Amino acid sequence: MALVAGALFVLAPVGVTPTGCGDLSGGRLCVEGPIGGAGPFTTRYVRHGDEPDIRVRLGYQRKDARLTAFPGWFGTQRTRHGRAELTGVIDTLPGECIRGVLDHRGRLFVTGWHCS
């Protein structure tokens, strides 16, 4: 039994990015929420290491089979201990996709698309 458990540990993916997240050079950006209905969505940015805190604008971008919308913003926040998180309510449709968006000094960073 211990051999089987050890084999599963070795075969487990290392460094897998969670669904709705994207790894950036300075940290991880994630978006979470109930795609396919109305509900709270959260965009979260967590910096790597002991970098100084920075101001970031956090939001989301939506797309469906026909178009990709301009980013929507939850607001701007200064990271605290390397972390910033903002939430807002979005009404999404079944079949839509969403991704997290971060703006820092006019540069946009995004996660991969997370679809229903």
Coordinates of C-alpha atoms in Angstrom, one line a residue, residues 56-94:
V56 CA -2.8 47.1 -9.2
R57 CA -6.2 47.4 -10.9
L58 CA -8.0 44.1 -10.9
G59 CA -10.9 43.0 -13.1
Y60 CA -12.1 40.5 -15.6
Q61 CA -12.7 40.0 -19.3
R62 CA -15.6 37.9 -20.9
K63 CA -16.0 36.2 -24.2
D64 CA -18.6 34.1 -25.9
A65 CA -18.7 32.4 -29.3
R66 CA -19.1 35.7 -31.1
L67 CA -17.1 38.4 -29.3
T68 CA -14.6 39.3 -26.6
A69 CA -15.6 42.2 -24.4
F70 CA -13.4 45.0 -23.1
P71 CA -12.1 44.4 -19.6
G72 CA -14.4 45.2 -16.7
W73 CA -12.8 46.5 -13.5
F74 CA -13.5 45.8 -9.8
G75 CA -11.2 48.6 -8.7
T76 CA -7.7 49.5 -7.7
Q77 CA -5.9 48.2 -4.6
R78 CA -2.4 48.2 -3.2
T79 CA -1.1 44.8 -2.5
R80 CA -0.7 44.1 1.2
H81 CA 2.0 41.6 2.1
G82 CA 2.1 40.7 -1.6
R83 CA -1.7 40.1 -2.0
A84 CA -4.6 42.0 -3.5
E85 CA -8.2 40.8 -4.0
L86 CA -11.4 42.5 -5.2
T87 CA -14.9 41.1 -5.8
G88 CA -17.9 42.1 -7.8
V89 CA -21.1 40.6 -9.1
I90 CA -21.2 39.6 -12.7
D91 CA -24.1 38.0 -14.7
T92 CA -22.6 35.4 -17.0
L93 CA -24.4 33.1 -19.5
P94 CA -23.9 29.4 -20.1

